[in-house]
CSV table of N, CA and C in Angstrom, one decimal:
chain,number,residue,atom,x,y,z
H,578,MET,N,150.9,144.3,158.1
H,578,MET,CA,152.0,143.3,158.3
H,578,MET,C,151.7,142.1,157.5
H,579,GLU,N,152.8,141.6,156.8
H,579,GLU,CA,152.6,140.3,156.1
H,579,GLU,C,153.2,139.2,156.9
H,580,LEU,N,152.4,138.1,157.0
H,580,LEU,CA,152.9,136.9,157.6
H,580,LEU,C,153.0,135.8,156.5
H,581,GLY,N,154.2,135.5,156.1
H,581,GLY,CA,154.5,134.4,155.1
H,581,GLY,C,154.2,133.1,155.7
H,582,VAL,N,153.4,132.3,155.1
H,582,VAL,CA,153.1,130.9,155.6
H,582,VAL,C,153.8,129.9,154.8
H,583,THR,N,154.6,129.0,155.4
H,583,THR,CA,155.4,128.0,154.7
H,583,THR,C,154.4,127.0,154.1
H,584,PHE,N,154.9,126.2,153.1
H,584,PHE,CA,154.0,125.1,152.6
H,584,PHE,C,153.6,124.1,153.6
H,585,PRO,N,154.6,123.7,154.5
H,585,PRO,CA,154.1,122.7,155.5
H,585,PRO,C,153.0,123.3,156.4
H,586,LEU,N,153.1,124.6,156.8
H,586,LEU,CA,152.1,125.2,157.6
H,586,LEU,C,150.8,125.3,156.8
H,587,GLN,N,150.8,125.6,155.5
H,587,GLN,CA,149.6,125.6,154.7
H,587,GLN,C,148.9,124.3,154.7
H,588,ARG,N,149.7,123.2,154.5
H,588,ARG,CA,149.2,121.9,154.5
H,588,ARG,C,148.6,121.5,155.9
H,589,PHE,N,149.3,121.8,157.0
H,589,PHE,CA,148.9,121.5,158.3
H,589,PHE,C,147.6,122.2,158.6
H,590,LEU,N,147.4,123.5,158.2
H,590,LEU,CA,146.2,124.2,158.5
H,590,LEU,C,145.1,124.0,157.5
H,591,LYS,N,145.5,123.2,156.4
H,591,LYS,CA,144.5,123.0,155.3
H,591,LYS,C,144.0,124.2,154.7
H,592,ILE,N,144.9,125.1,154.4
H,592,ILE,CA,144.5,126.4,153.7
H,592,ILE,C,145.1,126.4,152.3
H,593,ARG,N,144.5,127.1,151.4
H,593,ARG,CA,145.0,127.3,150.1
H,593,ARG,C,146.2,128.2,150.1
H,594,PRO,N,147.1,128.0,149.1
H,594,PRO,CA,148.3,128.9,149.1
H,594,PRO,C,147.8,130.4,149.0
H,595,PRO,N,148.3,131.2,149.9
H,595,PRO,CA,147.9,132.7,149.7
H,595,PRO,C,148.7,133.3,148.6
H,596,ALA,N,148.3,134.5,148.3
H,596,ALA,CA,148.9,135.3,147.3
H,596,ALA,C,150.4,135.7,147.7
H,597,ARG,N,151.1,136.1,146.7
H,597,ARG,CA,152.5,136.6,147.1
H,597,ARG,C,152.4,137.9,147.8
H,598,GLY,N,153.4,138.2,148.6
H,598,GLY,CA,153.4,139.4,149.3
H,598,GLY,C,153.8,140.6,148.4
H,599,THR,N,153.4,141.8,148.8
H,599,THR,CA,153.7,143.0,148.1
H,599,THR,C,154.4,144.0,148.9
H,600,GLN,N,154.7,143.7,150.2
H,600,GLN,CA,155.3,144.7,151.1
H,600,GLN,C,156.8,144.7,150.8
H,601,PRO,N,157.3,145.9,150.3
H,601,PRO,CA,158.8,146.0,150.0
H,601,PRO,C,159.6,146.1,151.3
H,602,ASP,N,159.1,146.6,152.4
H,602,ASP,CA,159.8,146.8,153.6
H,602,ASP,C,159.8,145.5,154.5
H,603,ARG,N,160.9,144.8,154.5
H,603,ARG,CA,160.9,143.5,155.2
H,603,ARG,C,160.8,143.7,156.7
H,604,ARG,N,161.0,144.9,157.2
H,604,ARG,CA,160.8,145.1,158.7
H,604,ARG,C,159.4,144.9,159.1
H,605,LEU,N,158.4,144.8,158.1
H,605,LEU,CA,157.0,144.6,158.4
H,605,LEU,C,156.6,143.2,158.0
H,606,CYS,N,157.5,142.3,157.8
H,606,CYS,CA,157.2,141.0,157.4
H,606,CYS,C,157.8,139.9,158.3
H,607,TRP,N,157.0,138.8,158.5
H,607,TRP,CA,157.5,137.7,159.2
H,607,TRP,C,157.1,136.4,158.4
H,608,ASP,N,157.9,135.4,158.6
H,608,ASP,CA,157.5,134.1,158.1
H,608,ASP,C,157.2,133.1,159.2
H,609,LEU,N,156.2,132.3,159.0
H,609,LEU,CA,155.7,131.4,160.0
H,609,LEU,C,155.8,129.9,159.5
H,610,HIS,N,156.1,129.0,160.5
H,610,HIS,CA,156.3,127.6,160.1
H,610,HIS,C,155.8,126.8,161.3
H,611,VAL,N,155.3,125.6,161.0
H,611,VAL,CA,154.9,124.6,162.0
H,611,VAL,C,156.1,123.7,162.3
H,612,ILE,N,156.4,123.5,163.5
H,612,ILE,CA,157.5,122.6,163.9
H,612,ILE,C,157.1,121.6,165.0
H,613,ASP,N,157.7,120.5,165.0
H,613,ASP,CA,157.5,119.5,166.1
H,613,ASP,C,158.6,119.7,167.1
H,614,LEU,N,158.2,120.0,168.3
H,614,LEU,CA,159.1,120.1,169.5
H,614,LEU,C,158.6,119.1,170.5
H,615,ARG,N,159.4,118.1,170.7
H,615,ARG,CA,159.1,117.1,171.7
H,615,ARG,C,157.7,116.5,171.4
H,616,GLY,N,157.4,116.3,170.1
H,616,GLY,CA,156.2,115.7,169.7
H,616,GLY,C,155.0,116.6,169.7
H,617,GLN,N,155.1,117.9,170.0
H,617,GLN,CA,154.0,118.8,170.0
H,617,GLN,C,154.1,119.8,168.9
H,618,LYS,N,153.0,120.1,168.2
H,618,LYS,CA,153.0,121.0,167.1
H,618,LYS,C,153.2,122.4,167.7
H,619,SER,N,154.2,123.2,167.2
H,619,SER,CA,154.5,124.5,167.7
H,619,SER,C,154.7,125.4,166.5
H,620,LEU,N,154.6,126.7,166.9
H,620,LEU,CA,154.8,127.8,165.9
H,620,LEU,C,156.2,128.4,166.0
H,621,LEU,N,156.9,128.5,164.8
H,621,LEU,CA,158.1,129.2,164.8
H,621,LEU,C,157.9,130.4,163.9
H,622,ALA,N,158.1,131.6,164.4
H,622,ALA,CA,158.0,132.8,163.7
H,622,ALA,C,159.4,133.5,163.6
H,623,VAL,N,159.7,133.9,162.4
H,623,VAL,CA,161.0,134.6,162.1
H,623,VAL,C,160.8,135.9,161.4
H,624,HIS,N,161.4,137.0,161.9
H,624,HIS,CA,161.3,138.3,161.3
H,624,HIS,C,162.1,138.3,160.0
H,625,CYS,N,161.6,138.8,159.0
H,625,CYS,CA,162.2,138.7,157.7
H,625,CYS,C,163.4,139.7,157.5
H,626,TYR,N,163.5,140.6,158.4
H,626,TYR,CA,164.6,141.6,158.3
H,626,TYR,C,165.7,141.3,159.3
H,627,SER,N,165.4,141.1,160.5
H,627,SER,CA,166.4,140.9,161.6
H,627,SER,C,166.8,139.5,161.9
H,628,ARG,N,166.0,138.6,161.5
H,628,ARG,CA,166.1,137.1,161.9
H,628,ARG,C,165.7,136.9,163.3
H,629,TYR,N,165.1,137.9,164.0
H,629,TYR,CA,164.6,137.6,165.3
H,629,TYR,C,163.5,136.5,165.2
H,630,ALA,N,163.5,135.6,166.2
H,630,ALA,CA,162.6,134.5,166.1
H,630,ALA,C,162.0,134.2,167.5
H,631,PHE,N,160.8,133.7,167.4
H,631,PHE,CA,160.1,133.2,168.7
H,631,PHE,C,159.3,132.0,168.4
H,632,VAL,N,159.1,131.2,169.5
H,632,VAL,CA,158.5,129.9,169.4
H,632,VAL,C,157.2,130.0,170.3
H,633,ARG,N,156.1,129.4,169.9
H,633,ARG,CA,155.0,129.1,170.7
H,633,ARG,C,154.8,127.6,170.8
H,634,TYR,N,155.0,127.1,171.9
H,634,TYR,CA,155.1,125.6,172.1
H,634,TYR,C,153.7,125.0,172.3
H,635,ASP,N,153.4,123.9,171.8
H,635,ASP,CA,152.2,123.1,172.0
H,635,ASP,C,151.0,123.9,171.7
H,636,VAL,N,150.8,124.3,170.5
H,636,VAL,CA,149.7,125.2,170.1
H,636,VAL,C,148.4,124.3,169.9
H,637,SER,N,147.3,124.7,170.5
H,637,SER,CA,146.1,124.0,170.4
H,637,SER,C,145.4,124.2,169.0
H,638,PRO,N,144.5,123.3,168.6
H,638,PRO,CA,143.8,123.5,167.3
H,638,PRO,C,143.0,124.8,167.3
H,639,LEU,N,142.4,125.2,168.4
H,639,LEU,CA,141.7,126.5,168.4
H,639,LEU,C,142.6,127.7,168.2
H,640,GLN,N,143.8,127.6,168.7
H,640,GLN,CA,144.8,128.7,168.5
H,640,GLN,C,145.2,128.7,167.0
H,641,TRP,N,145.5,127.5,166.5
H,641,TRP,CA,145.9,127.5,165.1
H,641,TRP,C,144.8,128.1,164.2
H,642,ALA,N,143.6,127.9,164.5
H,642,ALA,CA,142.5,128.5,163.7
H,642,ALA,C,142.5,130.0,163.6
H,643,ASN,N,143.2,130.6,164.6
H,643,ASN,CA,143.3,132.1,164.6
H,643,ASN,C,144.8,132.4,164.5
H,644,LEU,N,145.4,132.1,163.4
H,644,LEU,CA,146.9,132.3,163.2
H,644,LEU,C,147.3,133.7,163.4
H,645,PRO,N,146.6,134.7,162.9
H,645,PRO,CA,147.0,136.1,163.2
H,645,PRO,C,147.0,136.4,164.7
H,646,GLY,N,146.0,136.0,165.4
H,646,GLY,CA,145.9,136.2,166.8
H,646,GLY,C,147.0,135.5,167.6
H,647,LEU,N,147.3,134.2,167.2
H,647,LEU,CA,148.4,133.5,167.8
H,647,LEU,C,149.7,134.2,167.6
H,648,PHE,N,149.9,134.6,166.4
H,648,PHE,CA,151.2,135.4,166.0
H,648,PHE,C,151.3,136.6,166.9
H,649,ARG,N,150.3,137.5,166.9
H,649,ARG,CA,150.4,138.8,167.6
H,649,ARG,C,150.6,138.5,169.1
H,650,GLU,N,149.9,137.6,169.7
H,650,GLU,CA,150.1,137.3,171.1
H,650,GLU,C,151.5,136.8,171.4
H,651,GLY,N,152.0,135.9,170.5
H,651,GLY,CA,153.4,135.4,170.6
H,651,GLY,C,154.4,136.5,170.5
H,652,LEU,N,154.2,137.4,169.5
H,652,LEU,CA,155.1,138.4,169.3
H,652,LEU,C,155.2,139.4,170.5
H,653,TRP,N,154.0,139.7,171.0
H,653,TRP,CA,153.9,140.6,172.1
H,653,TRP,C,154.7,140.0,173.3
H,654,GLU,N,154.4,138.8,173.6
H,654,GLU,CA,155.0,138.2,174.8
H,654,GLU,C,156.5,138.0,174.6
H,655,SER,N,156.9,137.6,173.4
H,655,SER,CA,158.3,137.4,173.2
H,655,SER,C,159.1,138.7,173.3
H,656,LEU,N,158.6,139.8,172.6
H,656,LEU,CA,159.3,141.1,172.7
H,656,LEU,C,159.4,141.7,174.0
H,657,THR,N,158.3,141.6,174.8
H,657,THR,CA,158.3,142.2,176.1
H,657,THR,C,159.1,141.4,177.1
H,658,ALA,N,159.2,140.0,176.9
H,658,ALA,CA,160.1,139.2,177.7
H,658,ALA,C,161.5,139.5,177.4
H,659,ALA,N,161.8,139.9,176.1
H,659,ALA,CA,163.2,140.2,175.7
H,659,ALA,C,163.6,141.6,176.2
H,660,GLY,N,162.7,142.3,176.9
H,660,GLY,CA,163.1,143.6,177.4
H,660,GLY,C,162.6,144.8,176.7
H,661,PHE,N,161.9,144.7,175.6
H,661,PHE,CA,161.4,145.8,174.9
H,661,PHE,C,160.1,146.3,175.6
H,662,GLY,N,160.0,147.6,175.7
H,662,GLY,CA,158.9,148.2,176.4
H,662,GLY,C,157.6,148.0,175.7
H,663,PRO,N,156.5,148.0,176.4
H,663,PRO,CA,155.1,147.9,175.8
H,663,PRO,C,154.9,148.9,174.8
H,664,ASP,N,155.3,150.2,175.0
H,664,ASP,CA,155.1,151.3,174.1
H,664,ASP,C,155.8,151.0,172.8
H,665,GLN,N,157.1,150.5,172.8
H,665,GLN,CA,157.8,150.2,171.6
H,665,GLN,C,157.1,149.1,170.8
H,666,VAL,N,156.6,148.1,171.5
H,666,VAL,CA,155.9,147.0,170.8
H,666,VAL,C,154.6,147.5,170.2
H,667,LYS,N,153.8,148.3,170.9
H,667,LYS,CA,152.6,148.8,170.4
H,667,LYS,C,152.8,149.7,169.2
H,668,GLU,N,153.9,150.5,169.2
H,668,GLU,CA,154.2,151.3,168.1
H,668,GLU,C,154.6,150.5,166.9
H,669,TYR,N,155.3,149.5,167.1
H,669,TYR,CA,155.7,148.6,165.9
H,669,TYR,C,154.4,147.9,165.4
H,670,LEU,N,153.6,147.4,166.2
H,670,LEU,CA,152.3,146.8,165.7
H,670,LEU,C,151.4,147.8,165.0
H,671,ARG,N,151.4,149.0,165.5
H,671,ARG,CA,150.6,150.1,164.9
H,671,ARG,C,151.2,150.4,163.5
H,672,GLN,N,152.5,150.6,163.4
H,672,GLN,CA,153.1,150.8,162.1
H,672,GLN,C,152.9,149.7,161.1
H,673,ALA,N,153.0,148.5,161.6
H,673,ALA,CA,152.9,147.3,160.8
H,673,ALA,C,151.5,147.1,160.2
H,674,GLY,N,150.5,147.6,160.9
H,674,GLY,CA,149.1,147.5,160.4
H,674,GLY,C,148.4,146.2,160.5
H,675,ASP,N,147.4,146.0,159.7
H,675,ASP,CA,146.6,144.7,159.7
H,675,ASP,C,147.5,143.6,159.2
H,676,VAL,N,147.2,142.4,159.8
H,676,VAL,CA,147.9,141.2,159.4
H,676,VAL,C,147.3,140.6,158.1
H,677,GLU,N,148.1,140.2,157.2
H,677,GLU,CA,147.7,139.6,155.9
H,677,GLU,C,148.6,138.3,155.8
H,678,LEU,N,147.9,137.2,155.5
H,678,LEU,CA,148.6,136.0,155.3
H,678,LEU,C,149.1,135.9,153.8
H,679,LYS,N,150.3,135.6,153.6
H,679,LYS,CA,150.9,135.6,152.3
H,679,LYS,C,151.8,134.4,152.2
H,680,ARG,N,152.4,134.2,151.0
H,680,ARG,CA,153.4,133.2,150.8
H,680,ARG,C,154.7,133.7,151.5
H,681,THR,N,155.6,132.7,151.7
H,681,THR,CA,156.9,133.1,152.4
H,681,THR,C,157.6,134.1,151.5
H,682,HIS,N,158.5,134.9,152.1
H,682,HIS,CA,159.0,136.1,151.4
H,682,HIS,C,160.2,135.9,150.5
H,683,GLY,N,160.7,134.8,150.4
H,683,GLY,CA,161.9,134.6,149.5
H,683,GLY,C,162.9,133.6,150.0
H,684,ARG,N,163.9,133.4,149.2
H,684,ARG,CA,165.0,132.4,149.6
H,684,ARG,C,165.7,132.9,150.9
H,685,ARG,N,166.1,134.1,150.9
H,685,ARG,CA,166.8,134.6,152.1
H,685,ARG,C,166.0,134.4,153.3
H,686,GLU,N,164.8,134.7,153.3
H,686,GLU,CA,163.9,134.6,154.5
H,686,GLU,C,163.7,133.2,154.9
H,687,VAL,N,163.5,132.3,153.9
H,687,VAL,CA,163.3,130.9,154.2
H,687,VAL,C,164.6,130.3,154.8
H,688,ALA,N,165.8,130.8,154.3
H,688,ALA,CA,167.0,130.4,154.9
H,688,ALA,C,167.1,130.9,156.4
H,689,PHE,N,166.5,132.0,156.7
H,689,PHE,CA,166.4,132.5,158.1
H,689,PHE,C,165.6,131.5,158.9
H,690,LEU,N,164.5,131.1,158.3
H,690,LEU,CA,163.6,130.1,159.0
H,690,LEU,C,164.4,128.8,159.3
H,691,ASN,N,165.1,128.3,158.3
H,691,ASN,CA,165.9,127.1,158.5
H,691,ASN,C,167.0,127.2,159.5
H,692,LEU,N,167.6,128.3,159.5
H,692,LEU,CA,168.7,128.6,160.6
H,692,LEU,C,168.1,128.6,161.9
H,693,ALA,N,166.9,129.3,162.0
H,693,ALA,CA,166.3,129.5,163.3
H,693,ALA,C,165.8,128.1,163.8
H,694,TRP,N,165.3,127.3,162.9
H,694,TRP,CA,164.8,125.9,163.3
H,694,TRP,C,166.0,125.1,163.8
H,695,GLU,N,167.2,125.2,163.1
H,695,GLU,CA,168.4,124.5,163.6
H,695,GLU,C,168.8,125.0,165.0
H,696,ASP,N,168.7,126.3,165.2
H,696,ASP,CA,169.1,126.8,166.5
H,696,ASP,C,168.1,126.3,167.6
H,697,VAL,N,166.8,126.3,167.3
H,697,VAL,CA,165.8,125.8,168.2
H,697,VAL,C,166.1,124.4,168.6
H,698,LEU,N,166.4,123.6,167.6
H,698,LEU,CA,166.7,122.1,167.9
H,698,LEU,C,168.0,122.0,168.7
H,699,SER,N,169.0,122.8,168.4
H,699,SER,CA,170.2,122.6,169.1
H,699,SER,C,170.1,123.2,170.6
H,700,LEU,N,169.2,124.1,170.8
H,700,LEU,CA,169.0,124.7,172.1
H,700,LEU,C,167.7,124.1,172.8
H,701,ASP,N,167.4,122.9,172.4
H,701,ASP,CA,166.2,122.2,173.0
H,701,ASP,C,166.2,122.2,174.5
H,702,LEU,N,167.3,122.2,175.1
H,702,LEU,CA,167.4,122.1,176.6
H,702,LEU,C,166.7,123.4,177.3
H,703,CYS,N,166.6,124.4,176.5
H,703,CYS,CA,166.0,125.7,177.0
H,703,CYS,C,164.4,125.6,176.9
H,704,LEU,N,163.9,124.6,176.4
H,704,LEU,CA,162.4,124.5,176.2
H,704,LEU,C,161.8,124.2,177.6
H,705,ASP,N,160.7,125.0,177.8
H,705,ASP,CA,159.9,124.8,179.1
H,705,ASP,C,158.6,124.2,178.6
H,706,THR,N,158.5,122.9,178.9
H,706,THR,CA,157.3,122.2,178.4
H,706,THR,C,156.0,122.5,179.2
H,707,SER,N,156.1,123.3,180.2
H,707,SER,CA,155.0,123.7,181.0
H,707,SER,C,154.3,125.0,180.5
H,708,SER,N,154.9,125.6,179.5
H,708,SER,CA,154.4,126.9,179.0
H,708,SER,C,154.4,127.0,177.5
H,709,GLN,N,153.5,127.7,176.9
H,709,GLN,CA,153.6,128.0,175.5
H,709,GLN,C,154.6,129.1,175.2
H,710,VAL,N,154.7,130.0,176.1
H,710,VAL,CA,155.7,131.1,176.0
H,710,VAL,C,157.1,130.5,176.3
H,711,GLN,N,158.0,130.9,175.5
H,711,GLN,CA,159.4,130.3,175.6
H,711,GLN,C,160.4,131.4,175.7
H,712,PRO,N,160.4,132.2,176.8
H,712,PRO,CA,161.4,133.3,176.8
H,712,PRO,C,162.9,132.9,176.9
H,713,LEU,N,163.1,131.8,177.6
H,713,LEU,CA,164.5,131.3,177.6
H,713,LEU,C,165.0,130.8,176.3
H,714,LEU,N,164.2,130.0,175.6
H,714,LEU,CA,164.5,129.5,174.3
H,714,LEU,C,164.6,130.6,173.3
H,715,ASP,N,163.7,131.5,173.3
H,715,ASP,CA,163.7,132.7,172.4
H,715,ASP,C,165.0,133.5,172.6
H,716,HIS,N,165.4,133.7,173.9
H,716,HIS,CA,166.6,134.5,174.2
H,716,HIS,C,167.8,133.7,173.7
H,717,ALA,N,167.9,132.4,173.9
H,717,ALA,CA,169.0,131.7,173.5
H,717,ALA,C,169.2,131.7,172.0
H,718,VAL,N,168.1,131.6,171.2
H,718,VAL,CA,168.1,131.6,169.8
H,718,VAL,C,168.5,133.0,169.3
H,719,ASN,N,168.0,134.1,169.9
H,719,ASN,CA,168.2,135.4,169.4
H,719,ASN,C,169.5,136.1,169.9
H,720,THR,N,170.2,135.4,170.7
H,720,THR,CA,171.5,136.0,171.1
H,720,THR,C,172.7,135.2,170.5
H,721,ARG,N,172.4,134.3,169.6
H,721,ARG,CA,173.4,133.6,168.9
H,721,ARG,C,173.9,134.5,167.7
H,722,PRO,N,175.2,134.7,167.7
H,722,PRO,CA,175.7,135.5,166.6
H,722,PRO,C,175.5,134.8,165.2
H,723,SER,N,175.1,135.6,164.2
H,723,SER,CA,175.0,135.1,162.9
H,723,SER,C,175.1,136.1,161.9
H,724,ARG,N,175.4,135.7,160.7
H,724,ARG,CA,175.4,136.7,159.5
H,724,ARG,C,174.0,136.8,159.0
H,725,CYS,N,173.7,137.9,158.5
H,725,CYS,CA,172.3,138.1,158.0
H,725,CYS,C,172.5,138.8,156.6
H,726,ALA,N,172.1,138.0,155.6
H,726,ALA,CA,172.2,138.5,154.2
H,726,ALA,C,171.7,139.9,154.1
H,727,GLY,N,172.4,140.8,153.5
H,727,GLY,CA,172.0,142.2,153.3
H,727,GLY,C,172.4,143.1,154.4
H,728,LEU,N,172.9,142.6,155.5
H,728,LEU,CA,173.3,143.4,156.7
H,728,LEU,C,174.7,143.1,157.0
H,729,GLU,N,175.4,144.2,157.4
H,729,GLU,CA,176.9,144.1,157.6
H,729,GLU,C,177.2,143.3,158.9
H,730,GLY,N,178.3,142.5,158.8
H,730,GLY,CA,178.9,141.9,160.0
H,730,GLY,C,178.1,140.8,160.7
H,731,LEU,N,178.6,140.4,161.8
H,731,LEU,CA,178.1,139.3,162.6
H,731,LEU,C,177.2,140.0,163.7
H,732,GLY,N,176.0,139.6,163.8
H,732,GLY,CA,175.1,140.2,164.8
H,732,GLY,C,174.2,139.2,165.4
H,733,THR,N,173.2,139.6,166.2
H,733,THR,CA,172.2,138.8,166.8
H,733,THR,C,170.9,139.2,166.4
H,734,GLY,N,169.9,138.3,166.3
H,734,GLY,CA,168.5,138.7,166.0
H,734,GLY,C,168.0,139.7,167.0
H,735,LEU,N,168.4,139.6,168.3
H,735,LEU,CA,167.9,140.5,169.3
H,735,LEU,C,168.4,141.9,169.1
H,736,ALA,N,169.7,142.1,168.7
H,736,ALA,CA,170.3,143.4,168.5
H,736,ALA,C,169.7,144.0,167.2
H,737,ARG,N,169.5,143.2,166.2
H,737,ARG,CA,168.9,143.7,164.9
H,737,ARG,C,167.4,144.1,165.2
H,738,MET,N,166.7,143.4,166.0
H,738,MET,CA,165.3,143.7,166.3
H,738,MET,C,165.2,145.0,167.1
H,739,ALA,N,166.2,145.3,168.0
H,739,ALA,CA,166.3,146.5,168.7
H,739,ALA,C,166.4,147.7,167.8
H,740,VAL,N,167.1,147.6,166.7
H,740,VAL,CA,167.2,148.6,165.7
H,740,VAL,C,165.9,148.9,165.0
H,741,VAL,N,165.2,147.8,164.7
H,741,VAL,CA,163.9,147.9,164.0
H,741,VAL,C,162.9,148.6,164.9
H,742,LEU,N,162.9,148.3,166.2
H,742,LEU,CA,161.9,148.8,167.1
H,742,LEU,C,162.2,150.3,167.5
H,743,LYS,N,163.4,150.7,167.3
H,743,LYS,CA,163.8,152.1,167.5
H,743,LYS,C,163.3,153.1,166.4
H,744,LYS,N,163.1,152.5,165.3
H,744,LYS,CA,162.7,153.4,164.1
H,744,LYS,C,161.2,153.7,164.2
């Protein structure tokens, strides 16, 4: 699984720019970004194929040091809170394989990040500041209808992710 790391996240983590991704199947790719939510550094992860997004609020320095672990834990908690079964999530993670940090995956995918960030800001009332896990905010963002370049019609990140997890 490729995790594209935005330039702001690279600077925040003080890491060198990773290599470009080589994974042609965007269903196995995510892009990650550091965002400020109510003054707290938080992780925004967006699936490169479906535009499914999740937020980890108020991430500690120790968690940032293990970005792949932070991502996997956030993905697991977000997908299971969204109603996907543990077996579906395990199978997706198995198919996706080991995590590799890469550069972001392209213009389309960065546009998904920007749209998700706008959605998170506009749905700020759904933020639960007592928890890193944000099921209400994730649900609100992922049930907003949107166009997705390369996919037909108006859909939601949640519905598109359901298709990915069924394969």
